[in-house]
Amino acid sequence: MSVVPAVGIDLGTTFSCVSVYRNGRPEIIANKDGDRLTPSVVYFDPKTAEVSIGNMADDLTPQCPSNGLYDAKRIIGRKYDDEAISRYMIYKETSFSLVKGEDDQAVFELNISGQKVIKTPEEVSAEVLKYLKNIASEYLDDDVTEAVVSVPAYFSNAQRKATKKAAELAGLKVLKLITEPTAAAIHYVSDRRKHSSNILVFDFGGGTLDVSVINVQTNTFEVKVVYGDTLLGGKKY
């Protein structure tokens, strides 16, 4: 009986991807459109509540902008009155609506069949994770149930906990949450066989810019400092 490998997932602010390590090398799994990157966008049909993910969600959002949800990673695990949420709403033009939900959490409010419906960032992120889980399962021809998920180094315990909950909602057991700069450093070190060094990781993503210094000592990776701009990225909505 073959063992289904765990997958690695980068649940990004703007784009997400899934990979698997096989035969001594990582393989990035293409989505149903043949792309390695999937837009982290979820669209809920305003009449049927049918869910679309990625490129299709991007294409459908203009039909009902308030039901096209993105940037869940910015919102997940945060209170509605969080300063980061206030800054985000001031500096970013959004088509969706954010409101105060249970326990003062920031949640999405959308319209389905004339009724206001609440979706938590965990539920929205879970739809993206479920999509990645499904394409990985199809690629490996078996049901994927375990994953290592990368998160920003600055994520709080609440944000990490909420990310784990999103994975659970998607039917995934999180083996480990690994910080994004550490993941980059591991790849860099293993590729070049450097076992003692300081590495500067420059991560200019679609939604955020992060710069980190990683100290590597054999099998130990320590994030020494993180700095950046969470409202600066390469994609303009």
XYZ file of N, CA and C in Angstrom:
711
model
N 0.841 -1.194 0.000
C 0.000 0.000 0.000
C 0.881 1.251 0.000
N 0.692 2.101 -1.004
C 1.509 3.300 -1.116
C 1.047 4.360 -0.127
N 1.993 5.166 0.329
C 1.689 6.243 1.260
C 1.567 7.543 0.466
N 0.474 8.241 0.666
C 0.267 9.500 -0.034
C 1.154 10.562 0.605
N 2.014 11.210 -0.157
C 2.911 12.210 0.441
C 2.150 13.451 0.885
N 2.700 14.113 1.882
C 2.150 15.406 2.280
C 2.540 16.429 1.221
N 1.753 17.474 1.103
C 2.058 18.527 0.136
C 2.509 19.788 0.869
N 3.170 20.651 0.138
C 3.543 21.958 0.671
C 2.652 23.010 0.035
N 2.101 23.892 0.847
C 1.183 24.905 0.338
C 1.639 26.304 0.735
N 1.718 27.157 -0.267
C 1.950 28.580 -0.020
C 0.601 29.268 -0.203
N -0.044 29.570 0.921
C -1.335 30.254 0.883
C -1.049 31.753 0.846
N -0.954 32.297 -0.343
C -0.507 33.666 -0.503
C -1.616 34.707 -0.414
N -1.192 35.947 -0.253
C -2.144 37.056 -0.214
C -2.839 37.207 -1.557
N -2.067 37.124 -2.633
C -2.588 37.331 -3.979
C -2.665 36.044 -4.783
N -1.632 35.215 -4.683
C -1.604 33.933 -5.386
C -1.224 32.826 -4.413
N -1.691 31.618 -4.702
C -1.357 30.448 -3.890
C -0.851 29.341 -4.802
N -0.092 28.407 -4.212
C 0.369 27.266 -5.003
C 0.577 26.063 -4.094
N 0.654 24.904 -4.731
C 0.833 23.656 -3.995
C 1.927 22.850 -4.675
N 2.736 22.153 -3.869
C 3.825 21.350 -4.418
C 3.939 20.034 -3.668
N 4.699 19.127 -4.250
C 4.975 17.849 -3.603
C 6.442 17.518 -3.844
N 7.082 16.899 -2.858
C 8.488 16.501 -2.985
C 8.543 15.018 -3.323
N 9.004 14.723 -4.540
C 9.085 13.328 -4.984
C 10.360 13.116 -5.785
N 10.879 11.909 -5.685
C 12.051 11.529 -6.466
C 13.208 12.514 -6.299
N 13.362 13.005 -5.058
C 14.487 13.867 -4.756
C 14.375 15.302 -5.225
N 13.174 15.712 -5.625
C 13.021 17.102 -6.075
C 11.586 17.577 -5.868
N 11.401 18.893 -5.715
C 10.048 19.422 -5.553
C 9.347 19.560 -6.905
N 8.054 19.314 -6.907
C 7.248 19.467 -8.117
C 6.102 20.434 -7.824
N 6.064 21.535 -8.549
C 4.957 22.480 -8.408
C 3.796 21.949 -9.235
N 2.642 21.814 -8.612
C 1.484 21.204 -9.277
C 0.644 22.285 -9.961
N 0.441 22.113 -11.250
C -0.352 23.081 -12.011
C -1.829 22.929 -11.678
N -2.561 24.050 -11.748
C -4.002 23.996 -11.487
C -4.765 23.558 -12.733
N -6.067 23.645 -12.694
C -6.900 23.157 -13.792
C -6.767 24.004 -15.057
N -6.180 25.194 -14.911
C -5.945 26.054 -16.071
C -4.533 25.880 -16.623
N -3.768 24.989 -15.996
C -2.402 24.765 -16.437
C -1.403 25.737 -15.842
N -1.838 26.552 -14.871
C -0.961 27.539 -14.233
C -0.440 27.009 -12.907
N 0.772 27.406 -12.562
C 1.342 26.999 -11.284
C 0.876 27.887 -10.136
N 0.428 29.072 -10.455
C -0.086 29.993 -9.448
C -1.595 30.136 -9.610
N -2.302 30.071 -8.489
C -3.756 30.223 -8.479
C -4.117 31.498 -7.732
N -4.842 32.428 -8.360
C -5.263 33.636 -7.640
C -6.033 33.270 -6.375
N -5.692 33.926 -5.268
C -6.360 33.651 -3.986
C -7.676 34.423 -3.920
N -8.528 34.137 -4.867
C -9.813 34.818 -5.002
C -10.934 33.788 -4.942
N -11.980 34.104 -4.186
C -13.141 33.215 -4.050
C -14.390 34.014 -4.404
N -15.192 33.463 -5.314
C -16.420 34.143 -5.743
C -17.631 33.281 -5.381
N -18.609 33.916 -4.735
C -19.857 33.238 -4.379
C -20.961 33.752 -5.291
N -21.569 32.845 -6.057
C -22.646 33.244 -6.954
C -23.777 33.877 -6.149
N -24.242 35.084 -6.518
C -25.256 35.787 -5.727
C -26.633 35.120 -5.725
N -26.848 34.144 -6.609
C -28.146 33.461 -6.656
C -28.072 32.046 -6.092
N -27.017 31.325 -6.469
C -26.938 29.908 -6.087
C -25.943 29.627 -4.965
N -25.098 30.607 -4.641
C -24.026 30.453 -3.644
C -22.940 29.496 -4.115
N -22.972 29.128 -5.405
C -21.924 28.266 -5.949
C -20.574 28.969 -5.833
N -19.552 28.198 -5.469
C -18.226 28.769 -5.215
C -17.304 28.564 -6.414
N -16.618 29.629 -6.806
C -15.590 29.557 -7.843
C -14.277 30.045 -7.245
N -13.170 29.461 -7.724
C -11.847 29.766 -7.169
C -10.903 30.196 -8.279
N -9.961 31.031 -7.935
C -8.865 31.344 -8.835
C -9.238 32.195 -10.029
N -8.769 31.779 -11.214
C -8.992 32.547 -12.430
C -10.468 32.720 -12.737
N -11.247 31.661 -12.516
C -12.679 31.754 -12.773
C -13.328 32.766 -11.836
N -12.909 32.761 -10.578
C -13.433 33.724 -9.607
C -13.080 35.145 -10.036
N -11.859 35.325 -10.520
C -11.419 36.626 -11.027
C -12.316 37.091 -12.166
N -12.630 36.178 -13.066
C -13.442 36.513 -14.234
C -14.896 36.830 -13.868
N -15.407 36.158 -12.836
C -16.814 36.328 -12.459
C -17.053 37.522 -11.536
N -16.019 37.944 -10.809
C -16.176 39.016 -9.820
C -16.830 40.287 -10.361
N -16.522 40.741 -11.595
C -17.182 41.952 -12.104
C -18.702 41.856 -12.172
N -19.246 40.629 -12.240
C -20.696 40.456 -12.293
C -21.354 40.842 -10.972
N -20.635 40.622 -9.865
C -21.130 40.990 -8.532
C -19.915 41.235 -7.648
N -19.296 42.420 -7.772
C -18.033 42.711 -7.083
C -18.031 42.430 -5.582
N -19.165 42.652 -4.916
C -19.201 42.454 -3.463
C -19.071 40.986 -3.069
N -19.271 40.073 -4.035
C -19.177 38.643 -3.741
C -17.849 38.035 -4.178
N -16.951 38.866 -4.688
C -15.613 38.412 -5.036
C -14.676 38.731 -3.882
N -14.268 37.717 -3.140
C -13.500 37.918 -1.904
C -12.029 37.576 -2.118
N -11.166 38.466 -1.662
C -9.732 38.271 -1.774
C -9.067 38.893 -0.547
N -7.765 38.789 -0.476
C -7.006 39.334 0.665
C -7.410 38.730 2.011
N -7.948 37.522 2.009
C -8.344 36.877 3.271
C -7.142 36.714 4.196
N -5.942 36.566 3.603
C -4.736 36.394 4.407
C -4.424 37.639 5.236
N -4.808 38.809 4.719
C -4.586 40.039 5.473
C -5.514 40.132 6.684
N -6.668 39.487 6.566
C -7.741 39.673 7.539
C -7.816 38.532 8.549
N -7.362 37.350 8.150
C -7.518 36.161 8.982
C -6.875 36.333 10.364
N -7.616 35.962 11.398
C -7.095 36.009 12.760
C -7.016 37.400 13.368
N -7.637 38.387 12.718
C -7.578 39.756 13.241
C -8.952 40.235 13.711
N -8.936 41.104 14.712
C -10.154 41.743 15.179
C -10.533 42.862 14.207
N -11.823 43.190 14.166
C -12.296 44.238 13.265
C -11.656 45.584 13.600
N -11.384 45.822 14.892
C -10.811 47.097 15.315
C -9.284 47.101 15.289
N -8.690 46.035 14.773
C -7.232 45.951 14.661
C -6.723 47.108 13.797
N -5.625 47.712 14.236
C -5.050 48.839 13.492
C -4.711 48.446 12.057
N -4.250 47.209 11.868
C -3.893 46.743 10.523
C -5.111 46.710 9.608
N -6.270 46.347 10.162
C -7.506 46.338 9.370
C -7.902 47.764 9.011
N -7.777 48.675 9.953
C -8.108 50.085 9.701
C -7.223 50.658 8.609
N -5.910 50.384 8.677
C -4.976 50.872 7.666
C -5.301 50.277 6.297
N -5.630 49.004 6.307
C -5.948 48.316 5.057
C -7.166 48.942 4.382
N -8.218 49.196 5.152
C -9.444 49.749 4.592
C -9.248 51.188 4.113
N -8.294 51.892 4.713
C -8.029 53.276 4.305
C -7.221 53.322 3.009
N -6.206 52.461 2.922
C -5.270 52.540 1.804
C -5.606 51.634 0.622
N -6.481 50.672 0.803
C -6.831 49.772 -0.290
C -8.296 49.957 -0.688
N -8.540 50.082 -1.982
C -9.907 50.150 -2.473
C -10.423 48.718 -2.622
N -11.435 48.383 -1.865
C -11.974 47.024 -1.904
C -13.408 47.034 -2.433
N -13.766 45.984 -3.142
C -15.125 45.860 -3.670
C -16.031 45.115 -2.701
N -15.426 44.424 -1.724
C -16.215 43.659 -0.763
C -16.425 44.479 0.510
N -17.241 43.930 1.403
C -17.560 44.621 2.653
C -17.027 43.832 3.848
N -16.345 44.540 4.742
C -15.888 43.939 5.992
C -16.734 44.466 7.142
N -17.160 43.564 8.032
C -17.964 43.958 9.187
C -17.428 43.259 10.430
N -17.957 43.640 11.576
C -17.555 43.027 12.846
C -18.398 41.775 13.083
N -17.718 40.663 13.251
C -18.414 39.402 13.446
C -18.352 38.902 14.875
N -18.518 37.609 15.045
C -18.490 36.992 16.373
C -17.133 37.207 17.017
N -17.129 37.503 18.312
C -15.900 37.777 19.065
C -15.125 38.949 18.477
N -15.844 39.872 17.838
C -15.250 41.093 17.262
C -14.285 40.819 16.121
N -14.371 39.631 15.537
C -13.490 39.302 14.419
C -13.914 40.050 13.154
N -12.948 40.367 12.305
C -13.247 40.963 11.001
C -13.728 39.860 10.068
N -14.901 40.043 9.474
C -15.487 39.027 8.598
C -16.020 39.690 7.323
N -16.217 38.886 6.296
C -16.760 39.359 5.037
C -18.291 39.325 5.089
N -18.917 40.321 4.482
C -20.373 40.321 4.344
C -20.708 40.379 2.858
N -21.476 39.401 2.374
C -21.854 39.358 0.977
C -23.351 39.131 0.835
N -23.799 39.147 -0.399
C -25.231 39.032 -0.665
C -25.515 37.790 -1.489
N -26.397 36.941 -0.978
C -26.823 35.745 -1.697
C -28.335 35.653 -1.626
N -28.972 35.666 -2.783
C -30.433 35.608 -2.895
C -31.107 36.707 -2.080
N -30.516 37.883 -2.118
C -31.104 39.022 -1.426
C -30.885 39.040 0.068
N -30.121 38.086 0.571
C -29.860 38.005 2.004
C -28.392 38.279 2.297
N -28.120 38.959 3.420
C -26.747 39.189 3.832
C -26.172 37.913 4.448
N -25.011 37.521 3.975
C -24.370 36.291 4.431
C -22.961 36.631 4.924
N -22.585 36.044 6.045
C -21.264 36.268 6.624
C -20.336 35.100 6.290
N -19.130 35.440 5.854
C -18.092 34.436 5.624
C -16.845 34.865 6.386
N -16.315 33.988 7.203
C -15.096 34.313 7.940
C -13.888 34.169 7.010
N -12.787 34.839 7.320
C -11.572 34.663 6.523
C -11.111 33.207 6.494
N -11.364 32.475 7.585
C -11.010 31.053 7.612
C -11.811 30.274 6.574
N -13.099 30.589 6.449
C -13.947 29.888 5.484
C -13.527 30.208 4.055
N -13.174 31.461 3.818
C -12.737 31.871 2.484
C -11.402 31.212 2.138
N -10.451 31.254 3.073
C -9.153 30.609 2.854
C -9.311 29.106 2.669
N -10.262 28.516 3.374
C -10.502 27.079 3.262
C -10.916 26.696 1.845
N -11.641 27.565 1.167
C -12.058 27.278 -0.208
C -10.846 27.216 -1.132
N -9.886 28.118 -0.921
C -8.651 28.096 -1.719
C -7.851 26.835 -1.402
N -7.727 26.516 -0.122
C -6.987 25.325 0.291
C -7.643 24.048 -0.223
N -8.957 24.024 -0.226
C -9.689 22.856 -0.735
C -9.413 22.664 -2.228
N -9.371 23.782 -2.950
C -9.074 23.728 -4.384
C -7.674 23.160 -4.618
N -6.693 23.651 -3.846
C -5.322 23.159 -3.978
C -5.226 21.693 -3.577
N -5.941 21.315 -2.542
C -5.984 19.912 -2.102
C -6.507 19.016 -3.225
N -7.562 19.481 -3.897
C -8.185 18.678 -4.953
C -7.268 18.508 -6.162
N -6.581 19.597 -6.570
C -5.707 19.446 -7.740
C -4.486 18.586 -7.402
N -4.043 18.651 -6.137
C -2.931 17.803 -5.723
C -3.366 16.333 -5.678
N -4.574 16.089 -5.190
C -5.092 14.720 -5.128
C -5.237 14.132 -6.529
N -5.701 14.958 -7.456
C -5.846 14.506 -8.847
C -4.475 14.219 -9.465
N -3.514 15.087 -9.164
C -2.160 14.922 -9.703
C -1.500 13.652 -9.177
N -1.710 13.373 -7.884
C -1.088 12.200 -7.253
C -1.958 10.948 -7.344
N -3.169 11.136 -7.893
C -4.108 10.032 -8.053
C -4.419 9.355 -6.718
N -4.533 10.160 -5.670
C -4.890 9.665 -4.339
C -5.331 10.852 -3.489
N -6.014 10.588 -2.403
C -6.554 11.660 -1.567
C -5.480 12.250 -0.665
N -5.150 13.508 -0.888
C -4.162 14.208 -0.063
C -4.839 14.682 1.220
N -4.230 14.387 2.356
C -4.847 14.752 3.639
C -3.915 15.543 4.558
N -2.606 15.626 4.205
C -1.643 16.294 5.077
C -0.862 17.351 4.303
N -0.517 18.424 5.022
C 0.193 19.507 4.351
C 1.095 20.271 5.312
N 2.145 20.850 4.757
C 2.963 21.853 5.436
C 2.580 23.183 4.806
N 2.210 24.140 5.625
C 1.705 25.413 5.113
C 2.622 26.543 5.548
N 2.990 27.408 4.608
C 3.864 28.531 4.939
C 3.036 29.738 5.365
N 3.560 30.480 6.340
C 2.911 31.690 6.846
C 3.970 32.774 7.020
N 3.576 34.041 6.996
C 4.548 35.120 7.220
C 5.191 34.997 8.593
N 6.442 35.431 8.714
C 7.161 35.361 9.983
C 6.504 36.234 11.047
N 5.806 37.296 10.607
C 5.196 38.225 11.565
C 3.805 37.782 12.023
N 3.301 36.667 11.515
C 1.970 36.203 11.916
C 1.902 35.982 13.428
N 0.833 36.449 14.043
C 0.611 36.244 15.472
C 0.102 34.831 15.730
N 0.020 34.456 17.000
C -0.527 33.143 17.348
C -1.962 33.004 16.867
N -2.735 34.099 16.966
C -4.127 34.062 16.523
C -4.214 33.828 15.014
N -3.319 34.448 14.259
C -3.325 34.271 12.809
C -2.882 32.863 12.420
N -1.915 32.334 13.147
C -1.470 30.960 12.889
C -2.582 29.957 13.218
N -3.243 30.181 14.342
C -4.335 29.301 14.751
C -5.465 29.344 13.728
N -5.776 30.538 13.227
C -6.849 30.688 12.246
C -6.476 30.017 10.921
N -5.192 30.068 10.552
C -4.737 29.407 9.328
C -4.884 27.898 9.451
N -4.555 27.372 10.628
C -4.735 25.936 10.870
C -6.210 25.547 10.775
N -7.074 26.414 11.306
C -8.510 26.137 11.245
C -8.984 26.108 9.807
N -8.481 27.024 8.981
C -8.848 27.051 7.571
C -8.457 25.741 6.892
N -7.264 25.242 7.224
C -6.806 23.978 6.650
C -7.703 22.822 7.085
N -8.094 22.826 8.349
C -8.980 21.774 8.858
C -10.322 21.808 8.141
N -10.836 23.010 7.903
C -12.102 23.145 7.168
C -11.983 22.595 5.748
N -10.757 22.638 5.215
C -10.517 22.133 3.863
C -10.217 20.642 3.848
N -10.206 20.015 5.032
C -9.933 18.580 5.104
C -8.455 18.249 5.121
N -7.630 19.202 5.590
C -6.193 18.984 5.636
C -5.674 19.005 7.070
N -4.801 18.071 7.380
C -4.103 18.086 8.657
C -2.789 18.834 8.450
N -2.563 19.884 9.233
C -1.334 20.665 9.110
C -0.223 19.991 9.910
N 0.765 19.473 9.213
C 1.898 18.843 9.889
C 2.793 19.895 10.524
N 2.889 21.050 9.850
C 3.731 22.130 10.367
C 3.378 23.435 9.668
N 3.394 24.518 10.434
C 3.348 25.857 9.854
C 4.793 26.343 9.805
N 5.268 26.659 8.633
C 6.648 27.103 8.473
C 6.637 28.548 7.983
N 7.522 29.380 8.518
C 7.541 30.766 8.084
C 8.052 30.840 6.645
N 7.518 31.773 5.897
C 7.869 31.898 4.478
C 9.364 32.134 4.257
N 10.007 33.044 5.013
C 11.451 33.225 4.792
C 12.269 31.986 5.145
N 11.824 31.225 6.137
C 12.529 29.990 6.480
C 12.418 28.982 5.351
N 11.236 28.897 4.744
C 11.041 27.986 3.615
C 11.978 28.352 2.467
N 12.103 29.651 2.214
C 12.996 30.105 1.143
C 14.446 29.777 1.482
N 14.816 29.964 2.748
C 16.191 29.692 3.183
C 16.520 28.207 3.090
N 15.578 27.356 3.452
C 15.794 25.904 3.372
C 16.075 25.497 1.930
N 15.299 26.030 1.011
C 15.498 25.700 -0.400
C 16.863 26.190 -0.876
N 17.200 27.418 -0.492
C 18.474 28.006 -0.916
C 19.653 27.201 -0.380
N 19.597 26.861 0.891
C 20.697 26.139 1.523
C 20.835 24.726 0.960
N 19.723 24.027 0.799
C 19.780 22.654 0.298
C 20.271 22.612 -1.143
N 19.945 23.656 -1.909
C 20.354 23.700 -3.310
C 21.855 23.967 -3.447
N 22.411 24.707 -2.482
C 23.823 25.092 -2.567
C 24.698 24.428 -1.512
N 24.070 23.605 -0.674
C 24.793 22.866 0.372
C 25.594 23.803 1.290
N 24.971 24.912 1.646
C 25.594 25.825 2.606
C 24.986 25.545 3.976
N 25.816 25.247 4.951
C 25.317 24.834 6.254
C 25.589 25.841 7.366
N 26.241 26.932 7.043
C 26.498 27.962 8.043
C 26.585 29.309 7.342
N 25.539 30.121 7.509
C 25.521 31.394 6.806
C 24.371 32.260 7.299
N 24.451 33.545 6.934
C 23.340 34.467 7.134
C 22.749 34.761 5.762
N 21.432 34.633 5.643
C 20.775 34.795 4.346
C 19.751 35.927 4.420
N 19.799 36.803 3.430
C 18.798 37.854 3.310
C 17.735 37.378 2.337
N 16.503 37.265 2.815
C 15.392 36.820 1.981
C 14.544 38.040 1.608
N 14.503 38.339 0.318
C 13.711 39.455 -0.201
C 12.476 38.867 -0.862
N 11.313 39.087 -0.276
C 10.066 38.497 -0.755
C 9.116 39.606 -1.218
N 9.138 39.893 -2.514
C 8.246 40.899 -3.077
C 7.069 40.172 -3.714
N 5.995 40.016 -2.942
C 4.846 39.264 -3.401
C 3.818 40.121 -4.113
N 2.711 39.508 -4.450
C 1.647 40.237 -5.123
C 0.976 41.250 -4.222
N 0.981 40.958 -2.896
C 0.278 41.851 -1.984
C 1.142 42.495 -0.922
N 2.306 41.904 -0.644
C 3.143 42.429 0.445
C 4.619 42.376 0.062
N 5.412 43.151 0.779
C 6.869 43.129 0.640
C 7.463 42.799 2.004
N 8.236 41.732 2.072
C 8.870 41.319 3.320
C 10.353 41.077 3.091
N 11.161 41.561 4.001
C 12.609 41.325 3.963
C 13.007 40.705 5.302
N 13.694 39.579 5.244
C 14.063 38.865 6.468
C 15.529 38.467 6.433
N 16.135 38.385 7.621
C 17.495 37.861 7.758
C 17.399 36.536 8.498
N 17.929 35.483 7.875
C 17.881 34.137 8.446
C 19.292 33.679 8.788
N 19.486 33.214 10.018
C 20.760 32.631 10.411
C 20.651 31.116 10.296
N 21.566 30.524 9.537
C 21.563 29.078 9.308
C 22.777 28.459 9.981
N 22.516 27.467 10.825
C 23.572 26.697 11.464
C 23.196 25.226 11.345
N 23.828 24.523 10.390
C 23.534 23.122 10.094
C 22.044 22.950 9.817
N 21.290 22.347 10.727
C 19.864 22.120 10.491
C 18.972 23.098 11.258
N 19.565 24.169 11.767
C 18.808 25.167 12.518
C 18.658 26.440 11.699
N 17.419 26.892 11.560
C 17.122 28.111 10.820
C 16.424 29.087 11.775
N 17.023 30.235 11.982
C 16.465 31.216 12.908
C 16.220 32.543 12.191
N 14.967 32.996 12.253
C 14.625 34.300 11.687
C 15.094 35.363 12.673
N 16.096 36.148 12.278
C 16.681 37.140 13.179
C 15.898 38.453 13.175
N 15.432 38.864 12.006
C 14.701 40.126 11.918
C 13.802 40.101 10.680
N 12.651 40.743 10.812
C 11.691 40.843 9.703
C 11.269 42.293 9.567
N 11.238 42.768 8.337
C 10.780 44.129 8.091
C 10.102 44.162 6.725
N 9.253 45.153 6.508
C 8.607 45.236 5.211
C 7.405 46.150 5.226
N 6.615 46.038 4.183
C 5.407 46.850 4.016
C 4.278 45.912 3.597
N 3.334 45.684 4.500
C 2.252 44.735 4.219
C 1.216 45.280 3.241
N 1.334 46.550 2.884
C 0.383 47.138 1.936
C 1.034 47.402 0.569
N 2.279 46.951 0.405
C 2.979 47.139 -0.860
C 3.173 45.791 -1.541
N 2.713 45.693 -2.787
C 2.865 44.455 -3.524
C 2.915 44.710 -5.011
N 3.091 43.637 -5.756
C 3.236 43.773 -7.207
C 1.949 43.773 -7.986
N 0.823 43.472 -7.327
C -0.452 43.428 -8.034
C -1.363 44.553 -7.545
N -1.953 45.263 -8.466
C -2.882 46.341 -8.119
C -4.297 45.875 -8.410
N -5.156 45.931 -7.405
C -6.536 45.488 -7.615
C -7.327 46.605 -8.284
